[in-house]
Coordinates of C-alpha atoms in Angstrom, one line a residue:
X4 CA -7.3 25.4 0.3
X5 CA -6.7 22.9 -2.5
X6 CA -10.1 20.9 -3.9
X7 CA -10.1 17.8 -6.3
X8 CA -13.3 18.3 -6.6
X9 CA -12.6 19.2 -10.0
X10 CA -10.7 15.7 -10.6
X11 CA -13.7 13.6 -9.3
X12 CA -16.3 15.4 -11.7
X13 CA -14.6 15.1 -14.9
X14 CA -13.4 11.3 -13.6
X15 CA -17.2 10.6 -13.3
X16 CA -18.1 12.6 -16.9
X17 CA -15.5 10.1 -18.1
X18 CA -16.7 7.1 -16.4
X19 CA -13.5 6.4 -14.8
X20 CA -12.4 6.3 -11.3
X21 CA -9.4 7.1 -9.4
X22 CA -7.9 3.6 -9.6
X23 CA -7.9 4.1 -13.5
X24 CA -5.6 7.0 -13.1
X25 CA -3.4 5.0 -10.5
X26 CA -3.4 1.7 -12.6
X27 CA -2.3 3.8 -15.8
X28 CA 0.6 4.5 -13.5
X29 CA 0.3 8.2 -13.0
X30 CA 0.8 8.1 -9.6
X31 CA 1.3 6.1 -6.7
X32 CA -1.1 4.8 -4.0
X33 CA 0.1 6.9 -2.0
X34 CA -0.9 10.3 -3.9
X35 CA -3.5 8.6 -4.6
X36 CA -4.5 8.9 -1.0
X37 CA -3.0 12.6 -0.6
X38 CA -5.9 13.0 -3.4
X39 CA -9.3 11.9 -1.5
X40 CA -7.8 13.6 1.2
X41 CA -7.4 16.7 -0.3
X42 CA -3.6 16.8 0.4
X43 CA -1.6 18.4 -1.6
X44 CA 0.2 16.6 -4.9
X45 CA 3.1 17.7 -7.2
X46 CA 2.4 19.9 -9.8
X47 CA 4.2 17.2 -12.5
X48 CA 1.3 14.7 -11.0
X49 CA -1.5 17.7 -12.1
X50 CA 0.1 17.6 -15.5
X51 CA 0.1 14.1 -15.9
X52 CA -3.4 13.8 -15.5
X53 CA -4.2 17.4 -17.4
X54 CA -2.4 15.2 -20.6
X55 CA -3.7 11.5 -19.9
X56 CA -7.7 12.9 -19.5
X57 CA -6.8 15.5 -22.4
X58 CA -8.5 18.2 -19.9
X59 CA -7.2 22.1 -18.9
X60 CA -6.0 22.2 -15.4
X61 CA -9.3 24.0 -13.9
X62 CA -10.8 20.2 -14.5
X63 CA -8.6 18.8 -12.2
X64 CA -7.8 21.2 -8.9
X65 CA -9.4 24.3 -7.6
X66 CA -8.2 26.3 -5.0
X67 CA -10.8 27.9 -2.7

């Protein structure tokens, strides 16, 4: 099973938020939905965020 929990922690040890992400134009609404689901996203999406919060991979999905 995929987690963001990951994703959420570092978000809040940045003081950002999931919109941030979606207004910088990584994704689109509606990943960002798949995300506080826990759906599951494209890997190019992972990267994008892995480069934009300068963070490894493991701060941003975890699979269980």
């Amino acid at each position: 099973m995929i987690s963001y929990e990951p994703l959420f922690a570092t978000l809040e040890e940045k003081n950002a938020k999931l919109i941030d992400l979606l207004n910088a134009g990584l994704f689109s609404s509606r990943t960002a939905a798949k995300f506080r689901k826990g759906e599951s996203v494209q890997l190019s999406t992972i990267e994008k965020i892995c480069k934009y919060l300068d963070v490894p991979i493991e701060k941003v999905v975890r699979i269980d």
